[in-house]
Coordinates of C-alpha atoms and ligand atoms in Angstrom, one line a residue:
M1 CA 0.3 0.3 -0.1
K2 CA 1.2 3.3 -0.8
E3 CA 2.4 5.2 1.8
I4 CA 0.3 8.5 1.7
I5 CA 1.6 10.2 5.0
Q6 CA 5.0 10.3 5.5
T7 CA 6.8 11.1 8.8
S8 CA 10.6 13.0 8.6
E9 CA 12.5 11.8 11.4
A10 CA 15.1 14.1 11.4
R11 CA 12.3 16.6 11.9
C12 CA 9.5 14.6 14.4
Q13 CA 10.3 15.9 18.4
D14 CA 8.3 13.0 19.8
C15 CA 5.7 16.1 20.8
Y16 CA 2.6 13.8 20.5
R17 CA 0.8 16.2 19.0
C18 CA -0.5 14.1 16.4
V19 CA -1.6 11.7 18.4
R20 CA -3.3 13.5 20.4
E21 CA -4.9 15.2 17.3
C22 CA -5.8 11.9 15.7
A23 CA -9.2 10.6 16.6
L24 CA -8.3 7.1 15.6
K25 CA -4.9 6.8 17.3
A26 CA -3.4 5.8 14.3
I27 CA 0.1 7.1 14.9
A28 CA 2.5 4.6 16.9
L29 CA 5.1 5.7 18.7
S30 CA 8.3 4.0 18.1
A31 CA 11.3 4.6 19.5
G32 CA 10.6 8.6 19.3
Q33 CA 9.2 8.3 15.8
A34 CA 5.6 8.8 15.0
K35 CA 4.6 6.6 12.2
V36 CA 1.0 6.2 10.4
L37 CA -0.5 3.3 10.9
D38 CA -2.0 2.3 7.6
N39 CA -4.8 -0.4 8.8
I40 CA -5.9 2.1 11.3
C41 CA -4.9 5.7 9.8
V42 CA -8.6 7.5 6.8
L43 CA -6.2 9.7 5.6
C44 CA -8.6 12.6 7.2
G45 CA -4.7 14.4 7.0
R46 CA -5.3 15.9 10.4
C47 CA -1.8 14.6 11.8
V48 CA -0.3 16.8 8.6
T49 CA -1.9 20.4 9.6
S50 CA -1.7 19.8 13.4
C51 CA 2.7 19.1 13.1
P52 CA 4.7 21.9 14.6
Q53 CA 7.5 21.0 13.1
G54 CA 6.2 19.8 9.7
A55 CA 7.4 16.5 10.1
K56 CA 4.5 15.0 8.4
R57 CA 3.8 15.4 4.7
I58 CA 1.6 14.2 2.4
V59 CA 2.8 12.2 -0.9
D60 CA 0.9 12.9 -4.0
D61 CA 1.5 12.2 -7.9
V62 CA 2.7 16.0 -8.5
N63 CA 5.6 14.2 -10.2
M64 CA 3.9 12.0 -12.1
F65 CA 1.6 15.1 -13.0
F66 CA 4.8 17.2 -14.5
N67 CA 6.8 14.2 -16.4
A68 CA 3.2 13.7 -18.0
L69 CA 3.8 17.2 -19.1
K70 CA 7.1 17.0 -19.7
L71 CA 6.7 13.8 -22.0
G72 CA 4.0 16.0 -24.2
E73 CA 0.7 13.8 -23.2
P74 CA -3.0 15.8 -23.4
V75 CA -3.0 16.3 -19.7
V76 CA -6.5 17.0 -18.2
V77 CA -6.8 18.7 -15.0
S78 CA -10.3 18.0 -12.6
V79 CA -10.1 20.3 -9.7
A80 CA -11.8 20.1 -6.8
P81 CA -14.4 23.4 -5.6
S82 CA -12.3 24.1 -2.8
I83 CA -10.6 26.4 -5.5
G84 CA -12.8 29.1 -4.7
C85 CA -10.4 29.8 -2.1
G86 CA -7.5 30.5 -4.6
I87 CA -4.3 28.7 -3.4
G88 CA -2.2 30.4 -1.5
D89 CA -2.0 34.2 -2.4
Y90 CA -3.3 33.2 -6.0
S91 CA -6.4 33.3 -7.2
P92 CA -8.5 30.4 -8.6
D93 CA -7.7 31.8 -12.1
E94 CA -4.5 32.5 -11.9
V95 CA -3.5 29.1 -10.9
F96 CA -5.6 27.9 -13.7
G97 CA -2.8 30.6 -15.8
Y98 CA -0.2 28.9 -14.1
L99 CA -1.4 25.2 -15.3
R100 CA -1.6 26.4 -18.7
A101 CA 1.4 27.4 -19.1
L102 CA 2.9 24.7 -18.1
G103 CA 0.7 22.5 -21.2
V104 CA -2.0 21.4 -19.5
S105 CA -4.9 21.0 -22.3
T106 CA -7.8 21.5 -20.5
I107 CA -8.8 22.4 -16.8
R108 CA -12.8 21.2 -15.6
H109 CA -14.7 21.8 -12.5
T110 CA -14.7 18.2 -10.0
A111 CA -18.2 20.0 -9.5
E112 CA -19.4 19.2 -13.1
G113 CA -19.4 15.6 -11.2
A114 CA -20.6 16.5 -7.9
V115 CA -24.0 17.8 -10.0
Q116 CA -24.1 14.4 -11.1
V117 CA -23.9 12.3 -7.8
A118 CA -26.3 15.3 -5.9
H119 CA -28.8 14.3 -8.2
R120 CA -28.7 10.4 -7.2
Y121 CA -28.4 11.2 -3.6
K122 CA -31.6 13.1 -3.9
E123 CA -33.3 9.6 -6.0
L124 CA -31.6 7.6 -3.0
Y125 CA -33.3 9.9 -0.4
D126 CA -36.4 9.9 -1.9
N127 CA -36.7 6.3 -2.6
S128 CA -35.0 4.5 0.0
S129 CA -36.5 3.5 3.4
S130 CA -33.0 3.2 5.7
V131 CA -30.5 5.3 6.1
T132 CA -27.9 6.8 4.0
I133 CA -24.6 7.9 4.3
S134 CA -23.1 10.0 1.5
S135 CA -20.0 8.6 -0.3
C136 CA -18.1 11.6 -1.7
C137 CA -15.7 11.5 1.1
P138 CA -13.2 9.0 0.4
A139 CA -12.2 9.4 4.5
V140 CA -15.7 8.5 5.7
V141 CA -15.7 5.5 3.3
N142 CA -12.4 4.5 4.8
L143 CA -13.8 5.1 8.3
I144 CA -16.6 3.1 7.9
E145 CA -14.9 0.3 5.7
K146 CA -12.3 0.1 8.3
H147 CA -13.9 0.7 11.4
Y148 CA -17.4 0.5 10.9
P149 CA -18.3 -2.8 8.6
E150 CA -21.7 -2.5 9.7
L151 CA -22.8 0.8 8.3
I152 CA -21.2 -0.3 4.7
K153 CA -24.7 -1.2 3.8
Y154 CA -25.8 2.4 4.4
L155 CA -23.1 4.2 2.8
A156 CA -24.1 5.9 -0.7
P157 CA -23.8 2.7 -3.7
I158 CA -22.4 5.2 -5.7
E159 CA -18.9 6.9 -6.8
S160 CA -17.4 10.2 -5.8
P161 CA -17.7 13.6 -7.9
M162 CA -13.6 12.8 -8.8
V163 CA -14.3 9.5 -10.4
T164 CA -17.3 10.3 -12.0
H165 CA -15.8 13.5 -13.3
A166 CA -12.9 11.1 -14.8
R167 CA -15.6 8.5 -16.7
M168 CA -17.2 12.6 -17.6
L169 CA -13.5 13.8 -19.0
K170 CA -12.1 10.6 -20.2
K171 CA -15.4 10.2 -22.3
E172 CA -15.1 13.7 -23.7
F173 CA -10.6 13.3 -24.3
F174 CA -10.5 9.5 -24.4
N175 CA -6.8 9.9 -24.6
A176 CA -6.0 12.5 -22.0
K177 CA -4.3 12.0 -18.5
V178 CA -7.0 12.8 -15.8
F179 CA -5.0 14.5 -12.6
F180 CA -7.2 15.1 -10.0
L181 CA -6.0 18.8 -7.9
G182 CA -7.7 19.1 -4.8
P183 CA -7.5 19.5 -1.0
C184 CA -8.0 15.8 0.4
P185 CA -4.8 13.1 1.0
A186 CA -7.8 10.5 1.4
K187 CA -8.5 10.9 -2.5
I188 CA -4.9 10.1 -3.4
Q189 CA -5.9 6.0 -2.1
E190 CA -9.0 6.5 -3.7
A191 CA -7.2 6.7 -7.2
E192 CA -5.0 4.6 -7.0
D193 CA -7.9 2.0 -7.4
Y194 CA -8.7 3.8 -10.4
K195 CA -5.2 4.1 -12.3
K196 CA -4.7 0.4 -13.0
A197 CA -8.1 1.0 -15.5
G198 CA -6.1 4.4 -16.7
L199 CA -9.5 6.2 -15.5
I200 CA -7.4 8.6 -13.3
S201 CA -3.9 8.9 -13.8
G202 CA -2.9 11.2 -10.2
V203 CA -3.9 13.6 -7.6
L204 CA -2.1 16.5 -7.0
T205 CA -2.6 18.8 -3.3
F206 CA -3.2 22.6 -3.8
S207 CA -0.3 22.7 -1.3
S208 CA 2.1 21.0 -3.6
L209 CA 1.0 22.7 -6.3
F210 CA 1.8 25.5 -4.6
E211 CA 5.5 24.4 -3.8
K212 CA 6.0 24.4 -7.4
M213 CA 4.5 27.6 -8.1
H214 CA 7.1 28.8 -5.2
K215 CA 10.4 27.0 -6.4
D216 CA 9.9 28.3 -9.8
N217 CA 9.3 31.7 -8.5
Y218 CA 5.8 32.0 -10.4
K219 CA 4.7 35.9 -11.5
P220 CA 1.0 35.3 -12.6
E221 CA 0.7 37.1 -15.9
Y222 CA -1.5 34.8 -17.7
S223 CA -5.1 34.5 -16.1
Q224 CA -7.8 32.2 -17.2
P225 CA -11.2 32.8 -15.7
I226 CA -13.5 29.4 -15.3
D227 CA -16.5 30.1 -13.4
G228 CA -17.3 27.7 -10.4
I229 CA -20.3 25.3 -11.1
I230 CA -23.4 26.1 -9.1
D231 CA -24.7 23.2 -7.0
G232 CA -22.1 20.7 -7.5
G233 CA -19.5 23.4 -6.3
L234 CA -21.3 23.5 -2.9
F235 CA -19.7 20.2 -2.1
P236 CA -16.9 21.3 -0.1
L237 CA -19.4 23.1 2.5
S238 CA -20.6 21.4 5.7
G239 CA -24.7 21.4 4.8
G240 CA -23.1 22.2 0.6
V241 CA -24.1 18.8 0.0
L242 CA -27.4 18.9 0.9
Q243 CA -28.4 22.1 -0.3
A244 CA -26.6 20.6 -4.2
A245 CA -28.6 17.6 -3.7
K246 CA -32.0 19.9 -2.5
I247 CA -32.3 17.5 0.2
E248 CA -34.9 19.8 3.2
K249 CA -32.9 20.1 6.6
D250 CA -35.1 18.3 9.3
K251 CA -34.9 16.0 12.4
G252 CA -33.6 13.3 10.3
V253 CA -31.1 14.8 7.5
V254 CA -27.9 15.6 9.3
E255 CA -24.9 17.2 8.4
V256 CA -21.9 16.0 10.3
S257 CA -18.0 16.9 9.7
G258 CA -15.6 15.9 11.5
L259 CA -14.1 12.6 12.7
E260 CA -14.5 12.8 16.1
A261 CA -18.4 13.4 15.8
L262 CA -19.1 10.7 13.1
I263 CA -17.8 8.6 15.5
E264 CA -19.9 9.6 18.2
L265 CA -22.8 8.8 15.0
F266 CA -21.4 6.1 13.5
N267 CA -21.5 4.4 17.2
Y268 CA -25.2 5.1 17.5
L269 CA -25.8 3.6 14.5
K270 CA -23.9 0.7 14.9
N271 CA -25.8 0.2 18.2
G272 CA -29.2 0.2 16.5
G273 CA -29.8 4.1 16.9
N274 CA -33.0 4.7 14.6
G275 CA -34.1 8.2 13.9
I276 CA -31.5 9.4 10.8
K277 CA -32.4 9.1 7.2
F278 CA -29.6 10.6 5.4
V279 CA -26.2 11.5 6.6
E280 CA -23.9 14.0 4.9
A281 CA -20.5 13.2 6.1
M282 CA -17.3 14.6 6.3
A283 CA -14.1 14.3 7.4
C284 CA -13.0 17.4 7.6
E285 CA -14.2 19.5 10.3
G286 CA -16.3 22.4 8.1
G287 CA -15.7 20.5 4.8
C288 CA -13.2 19.9 2.4
L289 CA -13.0 23.6 2.6
M290 CA -10.6 22.4 5.2
G291 CA -9.1 19.8 4.2
A292 CA -5.4 19.1 5.3
G293 CA -4.2 20.1 1.5
M294 CA -5.5 23.2 1.4
V295 CA -3.7 26.4 1.4
S296 CA -5.6 29.8 1.7
E297 CA -4.8 33.3 2.9
K298 CA -8.1 32.8 5.1
T299 CA -8.1 30.8 7.5
N300 CA -11.6 31.0 8.8
V301 CA -13.7 28.5 7.6
W302 CA -16.5 31.3 7.0
S303 CA -14.6 33.1 5.0
R304 CA -13.5 30.3 3.0
R305 CA -17.6 29.6 2.5
E306 CA -18.3 33.0 1.4
Q307 CA -15.1 32.7 -1.2
I308 CA -16.4 29.6 -2.1
Q309 CA -20.2 30.6 -2.7
S310 CA -19.2 34.0 -4.8
Y311 CA -17.5 32.2 -7.1
L312 CA -20.2 29.4 -8.4
K313 CA -21.8 31.0 -11.7
E314 CA -22.0 28.2 -14.0
S315 CA -24.6 25.4 -14.3
V316 CA -23.9 22.0 -16.0
P317 CA -27.0 19.7 -17.1
Y318 CA -27.9 16.0 -15.4
Q319 CA -26.5 13.1 -17.3
K320 CA -28.4 10.0 -16.7
E321 CA -25.5 7.5 -16.9
F322 CA -23.8 9.3 -14.2
P323 CA -22.7 8.5 -11.7
K324 CA -21.3 4.8 -11.6
P325 CA -22.6 2.7 -8.9
R326 CA -19.4 0.7 -6.3
S327 CA -19.4 -1.4 -3.7
Y328 CA -17.5 -1.6 -0.6
E329 CA -15.3 -3.8 1.4
N330 CA -14.7 -4.1 4.9
K331 CA -11.3 -3.6 5.1
T332 CA -11.0 -4.1 8.9
V333 CA -8.4 -6.0 11.2
E334 CA -8.0 -8.2 13.5
T335 CA -6.1 -6.6 16.2
H336 CA -5.3 -8.7 20.0
E337 CA -7.0 -7.2 22.2
P338 CA -5.2 -7.2 25.2
T339 CA -6.5 -9.1 28.5
E340 CA -7.5 -7.3 31.6
E341 CA -4.3 -8.4 33.2
E342 CA -1.6 -7.2 30.5
I343 CA -3.1 -3.5 30.6
R344 CA -2.6 -3.3 34.6
A345 CA 0.8 -5.1 34.0
V346 CA 1.8 -1.9 31.8
L347 CA -0.5 0.6 34.2
K348 CA 2.0 -0.7 36.9
Q349 CA 5.0 0.1 34.9
I350 CA 4.1 3.5 34.7
G351 CA 3.1 3.8 38.3
K352 CA 0.0 3.8 38.1
N353 CA -1.1 0.8 40.7
T354 CA -4.8 1.9 41.8
P355 CA -7.7 4.0 39.1
E356 CA -6.4 6.9 41.9
D357 CA -3.5 6.9 40.5
E358 CA -4.8 7.4 37.0
T359 CA -4.4 11.0 36.2
N360 CA -5.9 10.9 32.2
C361 CA -3.9 14.2 32.0
G362 CA -3.9 13.6 27.9
G363 CA 0.0 14.4 28.3
C364 CA 0.8 11.2 26.1
G365 CA -1.1 11.9 23.6
Y366 CA -4.2 9.7 24.6
K367 CA -7.3 10.5 26.2
S368 CA -6.7 8.4 29.5
C369 CA -4.3 5.7 31.4
R370 CA -6.2 2.9 30.2
E371 CA -6.3 3.8 26.5
K372 CA -3.0 4.6 26.0
A373 CA -2.2 1.3 28.3
I374 CA -3.7 -0.9 25.8
A375 CA -2.3 1.6 23.1
V376 CA 1.2 -0.1 24.5
C377 CA -0.3 -3.8 24.7
K378 CA -1.4 -3.4 20.8
G379 CA 2.4 -1.9 20.5
Q380 CA 1.6 1.4 19.2
A381 CA 2.8 2.8 22.1
E382 CA 5.6 3.4 24.6
V383 CA 5.6 3.5 28.3
E384 CA 7.8 6.4 28.3
M385 CA 4.9 8.7 26.3
C386 CA 3.7 8.9 29.8
V387 CA 4.5 12.4 30.7
P388 CA 4.0 12.0 34.9
Y389 CA 5.6 9.4 34.8
M390 CA 9.1 9.9 32.8
K391 CA 9.0 13.6 34.9
E392 CA 8.8 11.4 38.2
K393 CA 11.3 9.2 37.0
F394 CA 13.6 12.3 35.6
R395 CA 13.0 14.0 39.0
S396 CA 13.6 10.6 41.4
F397 CA 17.0 10.2 39.5
A398 CA 17.9 13.5 39.7
N399 CA 17.8 13.7 43.6
L400 CA 19.4 10.3 43.8
V401 CA 22.5 12.2 42.1
V402 CA 22.2 15.5 43.8
N403 CA 21.3 13.7 47.2
S404 CA 24.2 11.2 46.8
T405 CA 26.9 12.7 45.5
P406 CA 29.8 13.5 47.9
N407 CA 30.0 16.5 46.1
G408 CA 28.9 20.2 47.3
I409 CA 26.2 21.2 44.8
I410 CA 25.0 25.1 44.9
V411 CA 22.4 27.0 43.2
V412 CA 21.9 30.7 42.9
D413 CA 19.8 33.0 40.9
R414 CA 21.3 36.1 39.3
D415 CA 20.8 37.7 42.2
M416 CA 23.2 35.1 44.3
L417 CA 20.2 34.5 46.5
I418 CA 20.5 30.3 47.2
Q419 CA 18.3 28.0 45.1
E420 CA 19.7 24.5 46.3
F421 CA 22.5 23.8 48.4
N422 CA 22.5 19.4 48.3
P423 CA 22.6 18.0 51.3
T424 CA 26.3 17.8 50.8
A425 CA 26.9 21.5 50.6
M426 CA 24.7 21.6 53.7
E427 CA 26.9 19.3 55.9
W428 CA 30.0 21.8 55.0
F429 CA 28.4 25.3 54.8
S430 CA 24.5 25.6 56.4
Q431 CA 26.3 26.4 59.7
G432 CA 23.5 24.5 61.3
K433 CA 20.7 26.4 59.9
K434 CA 18.1 24.3 58.2
F435 CA 16.6 26.6 55.5
I436 CA 18.7 28.2 53.5
K437 CA 16.6 28.9 50.4
G438 CA 15.9 32.2 49.1
L439 CA 19.2 33.7 51.7
P440 CA 22.1 35.1 50.3
L441 CA 24.9 33.1 49.1
S442 CA 27.3 35.8 50.9
L443 CA 26.0 34.3 53.9
F444 CA 27.8 31.7 53.5
I445 CA 30.9 31.5 51.1
D446 CA 32.6 34.3 49.3
P447 CA 30.3 35.0 45.8
S448 CA 32.6 36.5 44.1
D449 CA 33.0 33.2 41.9
F450 CA 29.2 33.1 41.7
E451 CA 28.9 37.0 40.6
Y452 CA 31.5 36.8 37.9
V453 CA 30.3 33.1 35.9
A454 CA 26.3 35.0 36.6
R455 CA 27.9 38.5 35.1
T456 CA 30.3 37.0 31.8
N457 CA 28.6 33.5 31.1
Q458 CA 31.6 32.0 31.5
S459 CA 32.5 28.9 33.4
I460 CA 35.4 28.4 36.4
L461 CA 36.4 25.2 35.9
N462 CA 38.9 23.0 38.4
K463 CA 39.7 26.1 41.0
R464 CA 41.3 25.7 43.8
V465 CA 39.7 27.1 46.9
I466 CA 40.2 27.0 51.0
Y467 CA 37.7 27.8 52.8
S468 CA 39.6 28.1 56.2
E469 CA 36.5 28.7 58.3
Y470 CA 34.8 25.3 57.7
H471 CA 37.8 23.9 57.4
I472 CA 37.6 22.5 53.9
N473 CA 39.7 22.5 50.7
V474 CA 37.6 22.5 47.8
E475 CA 38.1 22.0 43.5
K476 CA 34.9 23.7 42.1
N477 CA 33.2 23.7 38.7
I478 CA 31.0 27.1 38.2
I479 CA 28.4 27.2 35.7
P480 CA 25.8 29.1 33.9
L481 CA 22.9 28.3 33.3
P482 CA 21.7 31.5 31.3
E483 CA 18.7 30.4 29.7
Y484 CA 17.5 30.0 33.2
D485 CA 18.8 32.4 35.6
L486 CA 20.7 30.7 37.2
V487 CA 24.3 29.6 38.2
V488 CA 25.2 26.1 39.4
G489 CA 28.7 25.3 41.9
I490 CA 29.7 21.7 42.0
M491 CA 32.3 21.6 44.3
R492 CA 34.7 18.5 44.8
D493 CA 36.3 17.9 49.0
I494 CA 39.6 17.9 48.2
S495 CA 41.0 18.5 52.0
E496 CA 42.7 14.9 51.7
E497 CA 44.6 15.5 48.7
V498 CA 46.2 18.5 50.1
R499 CA 46.9 17.3 53.3
A500 CA 48.8 14.2 51.4
E501 CA 50.3 17.2 49.2
A502 CA 51.6 19.2 52.1
E503 CA 53.5 15.6 53.6
L504 CA 54.8 14.5 50.6
D505 CA 56.1 18.6 50.5
M506 CA 57.8 18.0 53.7
I507 CA 59.0 14.7 53.4
S508 CA 61.0 16.2 50.4
Q509 CA 62.3 19.0 52.0
A510 CA 63.8 16.7 54.5
T511 CA 65.1 14.5 52.4
L512 CA 67.0 17.1 50.3
E513 CA 68.2 18.8 53.5
K514 CA 69.3 15.6 54.8
A515 CA 71.1 14.9 50.9
T516 CA 72.7 18.9 51.2
K517 CA 74.0 17.6 54.4
V518 CA 75.7 14.4 52.8
I519 CA 76.7 16.0 49.6
E520 CA 79.0 19.0 52.2
E521 CA 80.0 15.8 54.0
N522 CA 81.6 13.8 51.5
M523 CA 82.9 16.9 50.1
R524 CA 84.8 17.7 52.9
V525 CA 86.4 14.5 52.9
A526 CA 87.5 14.7 49.4
Q527 CA 88.8 18.1 50.0
E528 CA 91.5 15.7 52.0
I529 CA 92.3 13.4 49.3
A530 CA 92.0 16.3 46.8
G531 CA 95.1 15.4 45.6
L532 CA 94.2 12.0 44.2
L533 CA 91.1 12.9 42.5
G534 CA 92.1 16.4 41.4
E535 CA 89.2 18.0 38.7
T536 CA 86.9 14.8 39.2
T537 CA 86.0 15.9 42.8
A538 CA 84.4 19.3 41.3
E539 CA 82.6 17.9 38.5
T540 CA 80.9 15.2 40.7
K541 CA 80.4 17.8 42.8
A542 CA 78.4 20.0 40.1
T543 CA 76.7 17.0 39.4
L544 CA 75.1 16.5 42.9
W545 CA 74.4 20.3 43.3
E546 CA 72.5 20.0 39.7
V547 CA 70.5 17.2 40.7
I548 CA 69.4 18.6 44.5
S549 CA 68.4 22.1 42.0
L550 CA 66.2 19.9 39.7
V551 CA 64.8 18.3 42.6
K552 CA 63.7 21.7 44.0
K553 CA 62.7 23.4 41.3
R554 CA 60.0 20.3 40.5
R555 CA 58.9 20.6 44.4
E556 CA 58.0 24.5 43.3
Q557 CA 56.3 23.2 40.6
S558 CA 54.1 20.6 42.2
Q559 CA 53.8 23.7 44.8
C560 CA 52.5 26.0 42.5
D561 CA 49.9 23.1 40.6
S562 CA 47.7 23.1 43.9
R563 CA 47.5 26.6 44.6
Ligands
SF4_1 S1 3.3 16.2 16.1 FE1 4.1 14.2 15.7 S2 5.3 14.1 14.2 FE2 5.1 16.3 14.8 S3 7.2 16.6 16.2 FE3 5.2 15.8 17.0 S4 5.7 13.7 17.2 FE4 6.6 14.2 15.9
SF4_2 S1 -4.5 10.6 8.7 FE1 -5.9 11.0 10.1 S2 -6.5 9.2 10.3 FE2 -5.0 8.9 9.2 S3 -2.8 9.3 11.5 FE3 -3.2 11.2 10.4 S4 -4.8 12.2 12.0 FE4 -5.2 10.2 12.2
SF4_3 S1 -13.7 15.9 3.9 FE1 -13.0 16.7 2.2 S2 -11.4 16.9 2.3 FE2 -11.4 16.6 4.0 S3 -10.9 14.4 3.4 FE3 -13.5 14.4 3.1 S4 -12.9 14.3 1.3 FE4 -11.4 15.0 1.9

């Protein structure tokens, strides 16, 4: 199956926003990456528009479209009625001008097909005694086929406006390649079934065409006006299908847009709910004009509605031979439903031992801790996605390190007020005070090094300091944390080291003195037998003094280092 929604591993920041936004939780997080689960996903595209990192993208047939043009093949484009909003800062006519300039031979409105579909919806409504659910939104068809197979019998058994229009165009331009241009990722998948038969050659979204126009730095020089189609052009508006089909709204006729609302209605119908006769169903809240592939300067659904409605001017006749009938498949995938024991085991892992522990905060993207635990059991989520659990885990880990380290840790703010003394620092410097948070550091130690770091944002590393009033020698590292307005000092007790060095120093001093004495004594004896040794004695003396001064030098050097 074609992967229509792709996630960029490099961009995904593991924030769970897409999981939260997906009504079907069709996104699995694994190793910190959010991947769409094709067997659950209905291709509404909401995860694409909601991702703050732009990590998700719709993969359409834009390359096939440009290849066909490059090869000089006759290309006809069927444009979705949401074009009434234009694409980005380009008006519909400028977009058509661009397509014509690219070499597209014919541009027509998909709404011509929608007119045929609307007519058939009315017939179904008038003649059917059971529920009819509109089937023009492929994401709704996916939702029913994958999640509500019991409702397949209610889906209007006719082809969508896109497919109907493709048939109409193929009848007129038999040799042409028909591409569909619109705001919908689900149509990319829908078209796959018709590609083999050569009915539709591909689907491209407004967003990918816009990207190309920008890349080409397209300056609209040529615009081609093509009026929108009355009635059929209302299909992208919530309520527009009913209006186009001239089905009066009453209590049995409902317009439902948005996956959450549809799920609620479908659960009702699945459980034998009655009183519903016709459902205008659209996966995008507000209709296709809010589709994931839209690029519009107007973000408000009402301004988009207004733009689209005022664009419709042309009427097209109903053609009896369209739309063609279609059937649906049960595409549900059997999944292992976890047992209560398995769910509880996962809940336990994240510290939810009793129902009271289940905070249901939604931080993981799931509505409840239980829902998330089920997803973990199904391999669709990770234990680590639980935000309070990870926070607590990190806090306990950090506390463990800070509280058990033999190093003194001091945190102050930029005003040198104490924010944290860990237990070791308390033991060394607190002077028996129990509560020191908020007190000036100067009450306890000389704050000048901390002040320097706060002022310059430069770290002080491995500096040895004697706090004689506390009888302690430390080696300290002081580091700025400008993003938190804090300065952190980590001090290592080196008192023992310093004592050992001093002892060593004393020993080498004594050894030197002793060596000097021995040399002098030997020299005296040597003087007495000078006649025999002559120059050799002088050389021995020089060599021995050289050794002594070398040892002295090394000693001085090591004293400097320890300061
Ligand atoms: S919204 Fe989803 S895809 Fe985007 S960064 Fe967050 S987790 Fe990743
Ligand atoms: S396209 Fe829709 S159903 Fe599929 S993963 Fe994204 S939000 Fe969920
Ligand atoms: S409402 Fe329209 S744009 Fe949204 S999924 Fe359905 S057909 Fe596609």
